[in-house]
Each structure stands twice: as structure tokens, then as C-alpha cells.
Amino acid sequence: MKAEKRPAKRGSLRRREAAAGLLFVTPQIIHFFVFFLFPLCLCVYAAFTNWNILSPKQTFVAFRNFQRMFADPKFWIALKNTFYYLIPIPFYMVLSLAFAHYCHTKKPGERTFRVIYYLPYISSIVALTLIWKWLFNSQYGIVNNFLALFGISGPNWLGDPVWTRRMIVFMIAWKMIGITSIYYIAALKNVPVSYYEAARIDGASSWQQFRQITLPLITPTTFYLLLTCLIGSLQTFLEVQLFTEDGGRNYGVASVIYYVWQKAFQSSQMGYACAAALVFGSFIMIVTIIQFVASRKWVYEGE
């Protein structure tokens, strides 16, 4: 009798464990269906309709939204500007690694330095934009007033789309250095000290240690940062909205995400906006897949 009861008890225990496990993952399952799968399906459906927020009627229009989008010059201008906002990624990643290495080697004042360069990331993007607009104002901005001391006439930072794009690129780099440095600091702390000790015994210089040991071992962190920073820069929106009106002169500052937002909430063309978002989302997914495939050739995966 005892032998017969044990399997029954084990089965009951397994069922309770399975129920508890399901209970723990239920919020994530609900989150996936409500905030990812359902909006994605709705976006795919709406992309083939003339859905207008102001009208409940929806008509199937096949690929007409996509044809309009590819024929719209503003879409291509926004796409070109979006690629332009990718420019700061390699620069602030290199600077972040340099700052992280400086802090990792316990140089004097590294704690204060770490707080200073991390502040822009945790600050409100709206407050930062207002400060930058004040600094680079062509009439009373500090930057142009400083240049005037040397007889230099400063450009119209906020009125010229070329200079506005450059200013946004510089601001993105300045803002992102802090968070990427934190990731690099964590990666550097995980590199075994024994590797450096063995390299010093073999007579390797500091640069050789950095190039042959540090860089290869932190490639997983570099890949993660490259991936997330690329996706984040492709989704540049707030900077464009806060720095310009209507995407700037000749739409010279707008990004694709700004273009989608404008079509959806200013023009109420939700179906058209879903088509643009679907195309751009597919592009981001393809770029991400390419990065994962290419990472096999340079990312260190350990033994």
C-alpha cells in the first residue's frame, strides 16, 4: 500500500509545482498577448485598410498604403535622416569604453567622474532639450555669443536642418556615453585577472593586453550595446519633435518614427501609419538578424 501511495503523492506534487509555475509566468503571457501580439496583429491588419481615427468605417485597400508611402518624398527624406542619426554610435561606444577603462583602473576622482558622465542619461530628455535649445539659440545662445568673442558668426543651429541634425547627433552621443560606460565597466570587471598576470609574465605591453585580452573578452557586451544602440537610434523621435516643428524646414530633421507619428496622430491616417510602421519594423528585424548572423565571426562565446 505504501508503494502505491508514493507515486500518487509524487504526481500530486508535480501538478502543484506545474500550477505554481504557470501562475508565475501568467503575467508575462498576458503581457505578451496584450502588449505585443495583439497590437502586432492589429497593425498588420490596419496596414491594408484606410483606417481613419475620426471614422469608424474601414475599407480594405490592399497595397495602396504601401504604394503611397514609397511614392512620398517625405518618407525617403525621413529614412535618410534616420540613417544619419546612426552616426554617433561608434563614437560614443569608443568614448564609453575609454571612460570605463579609466574608471576600472581606479584613477583619482573616478567616482566623481562616473557620476558626472552618467547624469545626462538619467536626466529628463525634455529638460535636456530645453537646455540645448537655449545654449544653441542663434540670437542669445551661449555658444554663438562665445563664438562672437573670436569674431566668428555662429550658424542658425535651430533653423538650419543640417546644423540641427548635427546638434541632435552630438546630443545623442553626449547622452548615451553614461549608460554604455556602465555596461563596459561591468564587462571589464568580469575579465579574469589571471589572464593579465600571465600576459605580463610573457612580457606583453599594456596595449597588447588590451588588444589581445580585454577587447576579445568584452565582445559579448559590445555586441549587445551595438544591437540595442542601433535599434534605439533607429527609433529617434523625441529629439526631432522637441527641436523642430513639422520635422524642420523641408522635412530635413524628421525621422521615420516621427513620420509615422505624424501620419497617425496629426493626419489621423492610422492605416497608412501602420503600413509605414510595418515596413520600418520589418527593416529593423532584418538588420537585427544580420547582426546576429555576423556576430558569430567576431563575438567571443567562451570555451
mmCIF file of N, CA, C and O in Angstrom, residues 205-299:
data_model
loop_
_atom_site.group_PDB
_atom_site.id
_atom_site.type_symbol
_atom_site.label_atom_id
_atom_site.label_comp_id
_atom_site.label_asym_id
_atom_site.label_seq_id
_atom_site.Cartn_x
_atom_site.Cartn_y
_atom_site.Cartn_z
ATOM 1 N N SER A 205 52.873 44.126 -23.408
ATOM 2 C CA SER A 205 52.689 45.518 -23.001
ATOM 3 C C SER A 205 51.221 45.762 -22.634
ATOM 4 O O SER A 205 50.355 44.909 -22.863
ATOM 5 N N SER A 206 50.951 46.935 -22.095
ATOM 6 C CA SER A 206 49.570 47.279 -21.709
ATOM 7 C C SER A 206 48.659 47.282 -22.929
ATOM 8 O O SER A 206 47.507 46.819 -22.857
ATOM 9 N N TRP A 207 49.170 47.826 -24.054
ATOM 10 C CA TRP A 207 48.348 47.873 -25.265
ATOM 11 C C TRP A 207 48.077 46.461 -25.792
ATOM 12 O O TRP A 207 46.969 46.155 -26.231
ATOM 13 N N GLN A 208 49.100 45.595 -25.746
ATOM 14 C CA GLN A 208 48.915 44.218 -26.194
ATOM 15 C C GLN A 208 47.923 43.474 -25.312
ATOM 16 O O GLN A 208 47.112 42.687 -25.814
ATOM 17 N N GLN A 209 47.958 43.734 -24.017
ATOM 18 C CA GLN A 209 46.983 43.111 -23.109
ATOM 19 C C GLN A 209 45.570 43.579 -23.437
ATOM 20 O O GLN A 209 44.624 42.786 -23.457
ATOM 21 N N PHE A 210 45.444 44.876 -23.694
ATOM 22 C CA PHE A 210 44.119 45.424 -24.012
ATOM 23 C C PHE A 210 43.598 44.859 -25.333
ATOM 24 O O PHE A 210 42.421 44.492 -25.439
ATOM 25 N N ARG A 211 44.473 44.776 -26.329
ATOM 26 C CA ARG A 211 44.041 44.339 -27.662
ATOM 27 C C ARG A 211 43.805 42.838 -27.730
ATOM 28 O O ARG A 211 42.873 42.388 -28.396
ATOM 29 N N GLN A 212 44.632 42.044 -27.050
ATOM 30 C CA GLN A 212 44.557 40.596 -27.172
ATOM 31 C C GLN A 212 43.705 39.937 -26.089
ATOM 32 O O GLN A 212 43.249 38.800 -26.277
ATOM 33 N N ILE A 213 43.483 40.628 -24.977
ATOM 34 C CA ILE A 213 42.717 40.025 -23.876
ATOM 35 C C ILE A 213 41.400 40.770 -23.647
ATOM 36 O O ILE A 213 40.318 40.181 -23.712
ATOM 37 N N THR A 214 41.518 42.074 -23.379
ATOM 38 C CA THR A 214 40.327 42.843 -22.989
ATOM 39 C C THR A 214 39.298 42.912 -24.114
ATOM 40 O O THR A 214 38.124 42.564 -23.912
ATOM 41 N N LEU A 215 39.712 43.374 -25.281
ATOM 42 C CA LEU A 215 38.757 43.554 -26.377
ATOM 43 C C LEU A 215 38.038 42.256 -26.766
ATOM 44 O O LEU A 215 36.812 42.263 -26.917
ATOM 45 N N PRO A 216 38.757 41.130 -26.941
ATOM 46 C CA PRO A 216 38.014 39.899 -27.296
ATOM 47 C C PRO A 216 37.038 39.434 -26.218
ATOM 48 O O PRO A 216 35.943 38.957 -26.532
ATOM 49 N N LEU A 217 37.423 39.574 -24.941
ATOM 50 C CA LEU A 217 36.575 39.060 -23.876
ATOM 51 C C LEU A 217 35.347 39.925 -23.594
ATOM 52 O O LEU A 217 34.391 39.454 -22.965
ATOM 53 N N ILE A 218 35.368 41.176 -24.033
ATOM 54 C CA ILE A 218 34.194 42.037 -23.825
ATOM 55 C C ILE A 218 33.349 42.151 -25.094
ATOM 56 O O ILE A 218 32.428 42.968 -25.154
ATOM 57 N N THR A 219 33.646 41.342 -26.110
ATOM 58 C CA THR A 219 32.851 41.408 -27.345
ATOM 59 C C THR A 219 31.370 41.069 -27.133
ATOM 60 O O THR A 219 30.522 41.636 -27.832
ATOM 61 N N PRO A 220 30.982 40.164 -26.202
ATOM 62 C CA PRO A 220 29.535 39.970 -25.980
ATOM 63 C C PRO A 220 28.836 41.253 -25.529
ATOM 64 O O PRO A 220 27.723 41.553 -25.988
ATOM 65 N N THR A 221 29.491 42.015 -24.653
ATOM 66 C CA THR A 221 28.916 43.298 -24.222
ATOM 67 C C THR A 221 28.888 44.290 -25.372
ATOM 68 O O THR A 221 27.904 45.025 -25.547
ATOM 69 N N THR A 222 29.949 44.315 -26.167
ATOM 70 C CA THR A 222 29.991 45.214 -27.320
ATOM 71 C C THR A 222 28.872 44.893 -28.301
ATOM 72 O O THR A 222 28.216 45.802 -28.832
ATOM 73 N N PHE A 223 28.647 43.610 -28.534
ATOM 74 C CA PHE A 223 27.575 43.200 -29.449
ATOM 75 C C PHE A 223 26.209 43.614 -28.911
ATOM 76 O O PHE A 223 25.372 44.135 -29.655
ATOM 77 N N TYR A 224 25.992 43.400 -27.614
ATOM 78 C CA TYR A 224 24.712 43.784 -27.009
ATOM 79 C C TYR A 224 24.483 45.299 -27.124
ATOM 80 O O TYR A 224 23.395 45.749 -27.503
ATOM 81 N N LEU A 225 25.512 46.070 -26.813
ATOM 82 C CA LEU A 225 25.385 47.525 -26.890
ATOM 83 C C LEU A 225 25.183 47.986 -28.327
ATOM 84 O O LEU A 225 24.382 48.889 -28.595
ATOM 85 N N LEU A 226 25.902 47.380 -29.251
ATOM 86 C CA LEU A 226 25.751 47.741 -30.660
ATOM 87 C C LEU A 226 24.335 47.470 -31.140
ATOM 88 O O LEU A 226 23.729 48.286 -31.843
ATOM 89 N N LEU A 227 23.786 46.346 -30.714
ATOM 90 C CA LEU A 227 22.436 45.977 -31.127
ATOM 91 C C LEU A 227 21.397 46.915 -30.543
ATOM 92 O O LEU A 227 20.544 47.455 -31.262
ATOM 93 N N THR A 228 21.453 47.138 -29.241
ATOM 94 C CA THR A 228 20.452 47.986 -28.588
ATOM 95 C C THR A 228 20.589 49.451 -28.999
ATOM 96 O O THR A 228 19.583 50.149 -29.171
ATOM 97 N N CYS A 229 21.819 49.918 -29.156
ATOM 98 C CA CYS A 229 22.018 51.313 -29.562
ATOM 99 C C CYS A 229 21.550 51.545 -30.995
ATOM 100 O O CYS A 229 20.994 52.604 -31.320
ATOM 101 N N LEU A 230 21.759 50.557 -31.848
ATOM 102 C CA LEU A 230 21.303 50.678 -33.228
ATOM 103 C C LEU A 230 19.782 50.744 -33.291
ATOM 104 O O LEU A 230 19.209 51.609 -33.971
ATOM 105 N N ILE A 231 19.121 49.855 -32.559
ATOM 106 C CA ILE A 231 17.660 49.865 -32.548
ATOM 107 C C ILE A 231 17.142 51.163 -31.937
ATOM 108 O O ILE A 231 16.175 51.765 -32.424
ATOM 109 N N GLY A 232 17.792 51.621 -30.851
ATOM 110 C CA GLY A 232 17.365 52.868 -30.214
ATOM 111 C C GLY A 232 17.529 54.070 -31.122
ATOM 112 O O GLY A 232 16.643 54.943 -31.186
ATOM 113 N N SER A 233 18.640 54.149 -31.850
ATOM 114 C CA SER A 233 18.870 55.288 -32.750
ATOM 115 C C SER A 233 17.916 55.260 -33.936
ATOM 116 O O SER A 233 17.497 56.311 -34.427
ATOM 117 N N LEU A 234 17.570 54.070 -34.404
ATOM 118 C CA LEU A 234 16.593 53.975 -35.494
ATOM 119 C C LEU A 234 15.218 54.464 -35.060
ATOM 120 O O LEU A 234 14.394 54.830 -35.897
ATOM 121 N N GLN A 235 14.963 54.462 -33.755
ATOM 122 C CA GLN A 235 13.674 54.903 -33.227
ATOM 123 C C GLN A 235 13.731 56.338 -32.687
ATOM 124 O O GLN A 235 12.906 56.721 -31.862
ATOM 125 N N THR A 236 14.685 57.121 -33.146
ATOM 126 C CA THR A 236 14.797 58.512 -32.699
ATOM 127 C C THR A 236 13.499 59.267 -32.991
ATOM 128 O O THR A 236 13.035 59.313 -34.129
ATOM 129 N N PHE A 237 12.941 59.865 -31.952
ATOM 130 C CA PHE A 237 11.666 60.569 -32.119
ATOM 131 C C PHE A 237 11.577 61.844 -31.285
ATOM 132 O O PHE A 237 11.336 62.931 -31.805
ATOM 133 N N LEU A 238 11.776 61.715 -29.974
ATOM 134 C CA LEU A 238 11.570 62.854 -29.085
ATOM 135 C C LEU A 238 12.462 64.025 -29.443
ATOM 136 O O LEU A 238 12.023 65.185 -29.402
ATOM 137 N N GLU A 239 13.723 63.762 -29.787
ATOM 138 C CA GLU A 239 14.638 64.844 -30.129
ATOM 139 C C GLU A 239 14.116 65.630 -31.331
ATOM 140 O O GLU A 239 14.161 66.858 -31.352
ATOM 141 N N VAL A 240 13.606 64.904 -32.318
ATOM 142 C CA VAL A 240 13.071 65.560 -33.520
ATOM 143 C C VAL A 240 11.839 66.383 -33.173
ATOM 144 O O VAL A 240 11.687 67.531 -33.603
ATOM 145 N N GLN A 241 10.952 65.804 -32.376
ATOM 146 C CA GLN A 241 9.711 66.501 -32.027
ATOM 147 C C GLN A 241 9.970 67.742 -31.191
ATOM 148 O O GLN A 241 9.300 68.772 -31.366
ATOM 149 N N LEU A 242 10.958 67.690 -30.294
ATOM 150 C CA LEU A 242 11.212 68.803 -29.392
ATOM 151 C C LEU A 242 12.075 69.892 -30.029
ATOM 152 O O LEU A 242 11.951 71.062 -29.675
ATOM 153 N N PHE A 243 12.933 69.515 -30.955
ATOM 154 C CA PHE A 243 13.816 70.500 -31.568
ATOM 155 C C PHE A 243 13.174 71.239 -32.738
ATOM 156 O O PHE A 243 13.598 72.350 -33.082
ATOM 157 N N THR A 244 12.196 70.612 -33.384
ATOM 158 C CA THR A 244 11.652 71.206 -34.613
ATOM 159 C C THR A 244 10.132 71.209 -34.595
ATOM 160 O O THR A 244 9.497 70.574 -33.752
ATOM 161 N N GLU A 245 9.588 71.915 -35.529
ATOM 162 C CA GLU A 245 8.156 71.894 -35.790
ATOM 163 C C GLU A 245 7.942 71.324 -37.195
ATOM 164 O O GLU A 245 8.579 71.757 -38.150
ATOM 165 N N ASP A 246 7.073 70.354 -37.297
ATOM 166 C CA ASP A 246 6.753 69.728 -38.578
ATOM 167 C C ASP A 246 7.985 69.108 -39.244
ATOM 168 O O ASP A 246 8.134 69.123 -40.464
ATOM 169 N N GLY A 247 8.919 68.581 -38.428
ATOM 170 C CA GLY A 247 10.076 67.908 -38.989
ATOM 171 C C GLY A 247 11.167 68.813 -39.507
ATOM 172 O O GLY A 247 12.112 68.348 -40.143
ATOM 173 N N GLY A 248 11.071 70.104 -39.237
ATOM 174 C CA GLY A 248 12.088 71.036 -39.705
ATOM 175 C C GLY A 248 11.829 71.514 -41.125
ATOM 176 O O GLY A 248 10.920 71.041 -41.810
ATOM 177 N N ARG A 249 12.648 72.465 -41.561
ATOM 178 C CA ARG A 249 12.491 73.010 -42.914
ATOM 179 C C ARG A 249 12.749 71.926 -43.953
ATOM 180 O O ARG A 249 13.739 71.203 -43.890
ATOM 181 N N ASN A 250 11.819 71.827 -44.915
ATOM 182 C CA ASN A 250 11.906 70.806 -45.971
ATOM 183 C C ASN A 250 11.986 69.385 -45.400
ATOM 184 O O ASN A 250 12.538 68.492 -46.041
ATOM 185 N N TYR A 251 11.445 69.223 -44.204
ATOM 186 C CA TYR A 251 11.411 67.916 -43.541
ATOM 187 C C TYR A 251 12.827 67.383 -43.310
ATOM 188 O O TYR A 251 13.052 66.160 -43.247
ATOM 189 N N GLY A 252 13.771 68.301 -43.148
ATOM 190 C CA GLY A 252 15.174 67.934 -43.114
ATOM 191 C C GLY A 252 15.669 67.347 -41.810
ATOM 192 O O GLY A 252 16.846 66.967 -41.727
ATOM 193 N N VAL A 253 14.831 67.278 -40.781
ATOM 194 C CA VAL A 253 15.252 66.740 -39.486
ATOM 195 C C VAL A 253 14.427 65.519 -39.099
ATOM 196 O O VAL A 253 14.820 64.743 -38.232
ATOM 197 N N ALA A 254 13.304 65.301 -39.733
ATOM 198 C CA ALA A 254 12.365 64.243 -39.342
ATOM 199 C C ALA A 254 12.977 62.858 -39.490
ATOM 200 O O ALA A 254 13.798 62.607 -40.371
ATOM 201 N N SER A 255 12.563 61.959 -38.611
ATOM 202 C CA SER A 255 12.941 60.549 -38.683
ATOM 203 C C SER A 255 11.721 59.739 -39.112
ATOM 204 O O SER A 255 10.607 60.262 -39.197
ATOM 205 N N VAL A 256 11.922 58.455 -39.361
ATOM 206 C CA VAL A 256 10.811 57.609 -39.792
ATOM 207 C C VAL A 256 9.765 57.478 -38.686
ATOM 208 O O VAL A 256 8.559 57.505 -38.961
ATOM 209 N N ILE A 257 10.226 57.357 -37.451
ATOM 210 C CA ILE A 257 9.272 57.254 -36.338
ATOM 211 C C ILE A 257 8.460 58.539 -36.218
ATOM 212 O O ILE A 257 7.254 58.494 -35.941
ATOM 213 N N TYR A 258 9.090 59.686 -36.425
ATOM 214 C CA TYR A 258 8.360 60.947 -36.415
ATOM 215 C C TYR A 258 7.351 60.971 -37.569
ATOM 216 O O TYR A 258 6.229 61.459 -37.407
ATOM 217 N N TYR A 259 7.753 60.466 -38.703
ATOM 218 C CA TYR A 259 6.863 60.398 -39.869
ATOM 219 C C TYR A 259 5.634 59.545 -39.560
ATOM 220 O O TYR A 259 4.505 59.924 -39.871
ATOM 221 N N VAL A 260 5.851 58.398 -38.920
ATOM 222 C CA VAL A 260 4.743 57.516 -38.545
ATOM 223 C C VAL A 260 3.825 58.206 -37.546
ATOM 224 O O VAL A 260 2.598 58.175 -37.677
ATOM 225 N N TRP A 261 4.424 58.844 -36.536
ATOM 226 C CA TRP A 261 3.621 59.543 -35.519
ATOM 227 C C TRP A 261 2.798 60.657 -36.151
ATOM 228 O O TRP A 261 1.614 60.834 -35.827
ATOM 229 N N GLN A 262 3.396 61.384 -37.077
ATOM 230 C CA GLN A 262 2.696 62.499 -37.715
ATOM 231 C C GLN A 262 1.506 62.012 -38.537
ATOM 232 O O GLN A 262 0.420 62.614 -38.487
ATOM 233 N N LYS A 263 1.706 60.936 -39.265
ATOM 234 C CA LYS A 263 0.608 60.402 -40.073
ATOM 235 C C LYS A 263 -0.502 59.822 -39.196
ATOM 236 O O LYS A 263 -1.687 59.949 -39.519
ATOM 237 N N ALA A 264 -0.131 59.234 -38.070
ATOM 238 C CA ALA A 264 -1.123 58.577 -37.222
ATOM 239 C C ALA A 264 -1.928 59.561 -36.397
ATOM 240 O O ALA A 264 -3.164 59.457 -36.330
ATOM 241 N N PHE A 265 -1.252 60.539 -35.766
ATOM 242 C CA PHE A 265 -1.922 61.360 -34.762
ATOM 243 C C PHE A 265 -2.145 62.811 -35.187
ATOM 244 O O PHE A 265 -2.931 63.511 -34.552
ATOM 245 N N GLN A 266 -1.462 63.273 -36.212
ATOM 246 C CA GLN A 266 -1.734 64.612 -36.728
ATOM 247 C C GLN A 266 -2.649 64.565 -37.941
ATOM 248 O O GLN A 266 -3.538 65.397 -38.087
ATOM 249 N N SER A 267 -2.402 63.580 -38.816
ATOM 250 C CA SER A 267 -3.240 63.456 -40.011
ATOM 251 C C SER A 267 -4.354 62.428 -39.842
ATOM 252 O O SER A 267 -5.194 62.290 -40.740
ATOM 253 N N SER A 268 -4.338 61.706 -38.726
ATOM 254 C CA SER A 268 -5.358 60.693 -38.418
ATOM 255 C C SER A 268 -5.393 59.563 -39.444
ATOM 256 O O SER A 268 -6.396 58.865 -39.571
ATOM 257 N N GLN A 269 -4.312 59.355 -40.161
ATOM 258 C CA GLN A 269 -4.236 58.273 -41.152
ATOM 259 C C GLN A 269 -3.601 57.040 -40.495
ATOM 260 O O GLN A 269 -2.461 56.681 -40.774
ATOM 261 N N MET A 270 -4.363 56.392 -39.648
ATOM 262 C CA MET A 270 -3.821 55.295 -38.863
ATOM 263 C C MET A 270 -3.445 54.104 -39.727
ATOM 264 O O MET A 270 -2.428 53.428 -39.482
ATOM 265 N N GLY A 271 -4.245 53.792 -40.738
ATOM 266 C CA GLY A 271 -3.917 52.686 -41.623
ATOM 267 C C GLY A 271 -2.622 52.927 -42.370
ATOM 268 O O GLY A 271 -1.767 52.033 -42.478
ATOM 269 N N TYR A 272 -2.454 54.128 -42.874
ATOM 270 C CA TYR A 272 -1.226 54.488 -43.587
ATOM 271 C C TYR A 272 -0.032 54.439 -42.634
ATOM 272 O O TYR A 272 1.052 53.943 -42.999
ATOM 273 N N ALA A 273 -0.201 54.932 -41.417
ATOM 274 C CA ALA A 273 0.883 54.918 -40.428
ATOM 275 C C ALA A 273 1.257 53.484 -40.062
ATOM 276 O O ALA A 273 2.441 53.173 -39.870
ATOM 277 N N CYS A 274 0.271 52.595 -39.947
ATOM 278 C CA CYS A 274 0.559 51.194 -39.641
ATOM 279 C C CYS A 274 1.359 50.550 -40.773
ATOM 280 O O CYS A 274 2.245 49.723 -40.523
ATOM 281 N N ALA A 275 1.077 50.926 -42.009
ATOM 282 C CA ALA A 275 1.840 50.398 -43.144
ATOM 283 C C ALA A 275 3.297 50.848 -43.056
ATOM 284 O O ALA A 275 4.219 50.045 -43.253
ATOM 285 N N ALA A 276 3.506 52.119 -42.747
ATOM 286 C CA ALA A 276 4.876 52.631 -42.612
ATOM 287 C C ALA A 276 5.588 51.975 -41.437
ATOM 288 O O ALA A 276 6.767 51.611 -41.533
ATOM 289 N N ALA A 277 4.880 51.804 -40.323
ATOM 290 C CA ALA A 277 5.477 51.171 -39.154
ATOM 291 C C ALA A 277 5.807 49.710 -39.436
ATOM 292 O O ALA A 277 6.839 49.196 -38.977
ATOM 293 N N LEU A 278 4.963 49.028 -40.196
ATOM 294 C CA LEU A 278 5.202 47.623 -40.529
ATOM 295 C C LEU A 278 6.453 47.479 -41.396
ATOM 296 O O LEU A 278 7.284 46.590 -41.161
ATOM 297 N N VAL A 279 6.590 48.354 -42.377
ATOM 298 C CA VAL A 279 7.775 48.305 -43.250
ATOM 299 C C VAL A 279 9.042 48.596 -42.449
ATOM 300 O O VAL A 279 10.048 47.888 -42.565
ATOM 301 N N PHE A 280 8.983 49.631 -41.627
ATOM 302 C CA PHE A 280 10.173 50.011 -40.861
ATOM 303 C C PHE A 280 10.496 48.967 -39.790
ATOM 304 O O PHE A 280 11.667 48.666 -39.537
ATOM 305 N N GLY A 281 9.473 48.408 -39.157
ATOM 306 C CA GLY A 281 9.704 47.345 -38.185
ATOM 307 C C GLY A 281 10.327 46.118 -38.828
ATOM 308 O O GLY A 281 11.206 45.482 -38.241
ATOM 309 N N SER A 282 9.888 45.780 -40.041
ATOM 310 C CA SER A 282 10.481 44.660 -40.768
ATOM 311 C C SER A 282 11.941 44.939 -41.092
ATOM 312 O O SER A 282 12.794 44.044 -41.017
ATOM 313 N N PHE A 283 12.236 46.186 -41.439
ATOM 314 C CA PHE A 283 13.621 46.562 -41.729
ATOM 315 C C PHE A 283 14.495 46.402 -40.485
ATOM 316 O O PHE A 283 15.607 45.862 -40.564
ATOM 317 N N ILE A 284 14.000 46.847 -39.329
ATOM 318 C CA ILE A 284 14.768 46.711 -38.088
ATOM 319 C C ILE A 284 14.991 45.237 -37.763
ATOM 320 O O ILE A 284 16.077 44.836 -37.324
ATOM 321 N N MET A 285 13.974 44.407 -37.996
ATOM 322 C CA MET A 285 14.113 42.980 -37.724
ATOM 323 C C MET A 285 15.174 42.346 -38.624
ATOM 324 O O MET A 285 15.999 41.544 -38.169
ATOM 325 N N ILE A 286 15.198 42.750 -39.893
ATOM 326 C CA ILE A 286 16.200 42.211 -40.824
ATOM 327 C C ILE A 286 17.603 42.635 -40.405
ATOM 328 O O ILE A 286 18.544 41.825 -40.412
ATOM 329 N N VAL A 287 17.755 43.898 -40.026
ATOM 330 C CA VAL A 287 19.059 44.383 -39.570
ATOM 331 C C VAL A 287 19.506 43.619 -38.326
ATOM 332 O O VAL A 287 20.688 43.256 -38.190
ATOM 333 N N THR A 288 18.574 43.350 -37.418
ATOM 334 C CA THR A 288 18.901 42.615 -36.197
ATOM 335 C C THR A 288 19.346 41.185 -36.512
ATOM 336 O O THR A 288 20.323 40.685 -35.945
ATOM 337 N N ILE A 289 18.655 40.529 -37.433
ATOM 338 C CA ILE A 289 19.018 39.169 -37.818
ATOM 339 C C ILE A 289 20.410 39.149 -38.452
ATOM 340 O O ILE A 289 21.236 38.267 -38.160
ATOM 341 N N ILE A 290 20.699 40.131 -39.301
ATOM 342 C CA ILE A 290 22.014 40.218 -39.933
ATOM 343 C C ILE A 290 23.100 40.387 -38.878
ATOM 344 O O ILE A 290 24.176 39.776 -38.959
ATOM 345 N N GLN A 291 22.823 41.204 -37.869
ATOM 346 C CA GLN A 291 23.804 41.397 -36.800
ATOM 347 C C GLN A 291 24.058 40.107 -36.027
ATOM 348 O O GLN A 291 25.201 39.797 -35.688
ATOM 349 N N PHE A 292 22.992 39.356 -35.755
ATOM 350 C CA PHE A 292 23.173 38.090 -35.043
ATOM 351 C C PHE A 292 23.989 37.103 -35.869
ATOM 352 O O PHE A 292 24.839 36.382 -35.332
ATOM 353 N N VAL A 293 23.731 37.062 -37.165
ATOM 354 C CA VAL A 293 24.493 36.148 -38.024
ATOM 355 C C VAL A 293 25.954 36.570 -38.098
ATOM 356 O O VAL A 293 26.875 35.749 -38.003
ATOM 357 N N ALA A 294 26.192 37.883 -38.260
ATOM 358 C CA ALA A 294 27.568 38.378 -38.356
ATOM 359 C C ALA A 294 28.316 38.247 -37.038
ATOM 360 O O ALA A 294 29.545 38.146 -37.029
ATOM 361 N N SER A 295 27.596 38.234 -35.916
ATOM 362 C CA SER A 295 28.251 38.187 -34.611
ATOM 363 C C SER A 295 28.991 36.876 -34.386
ATOM 364 O O SER A 295 29.892 36.798 -33.551
ATOM 365 N N ARG A 296 28.640 35.826 -35.117
ATOM 366 C CA ARG A 296 29.304 34.539 -34.948
ATOM 367 C C ARG A 296 30.781 34.605 -35.333
ATOM 368 O O ARG A 296 31.568 33.766 -34.895
ATOM 369 N N LYS A 297 31.139 35.592 -36.134
ATOM 370 C CA LYS A 297 32.508 35.690 -36.617
ATOM 371 C C LYS A 297 33.406 36.520 -35.702
ATOM 372 O O LYS A 297 34.625 36.453 -35.831
ATOM 373 N N TRP A 298 32.816 37.332 -34.813
ATOM 374 C CA TRP A 298 33.687 38.198 -34.005
ATOM 375 C C TRP A 298 33.349 38.227 -32.514
ATOM 376 O O TRP A 298 34.133 38.745 -31.723
ATOM 377 N N VAL A 299 32.229 37.682 -32.105
ATOM 378 C CA VAL A 299 31.844 37.700 -30.688
ATOM 379 C C VAL A 299 32.416 36.465 -30.003
ATOM 380 O O VAL A 299 32.201 35.324 -30.454
#
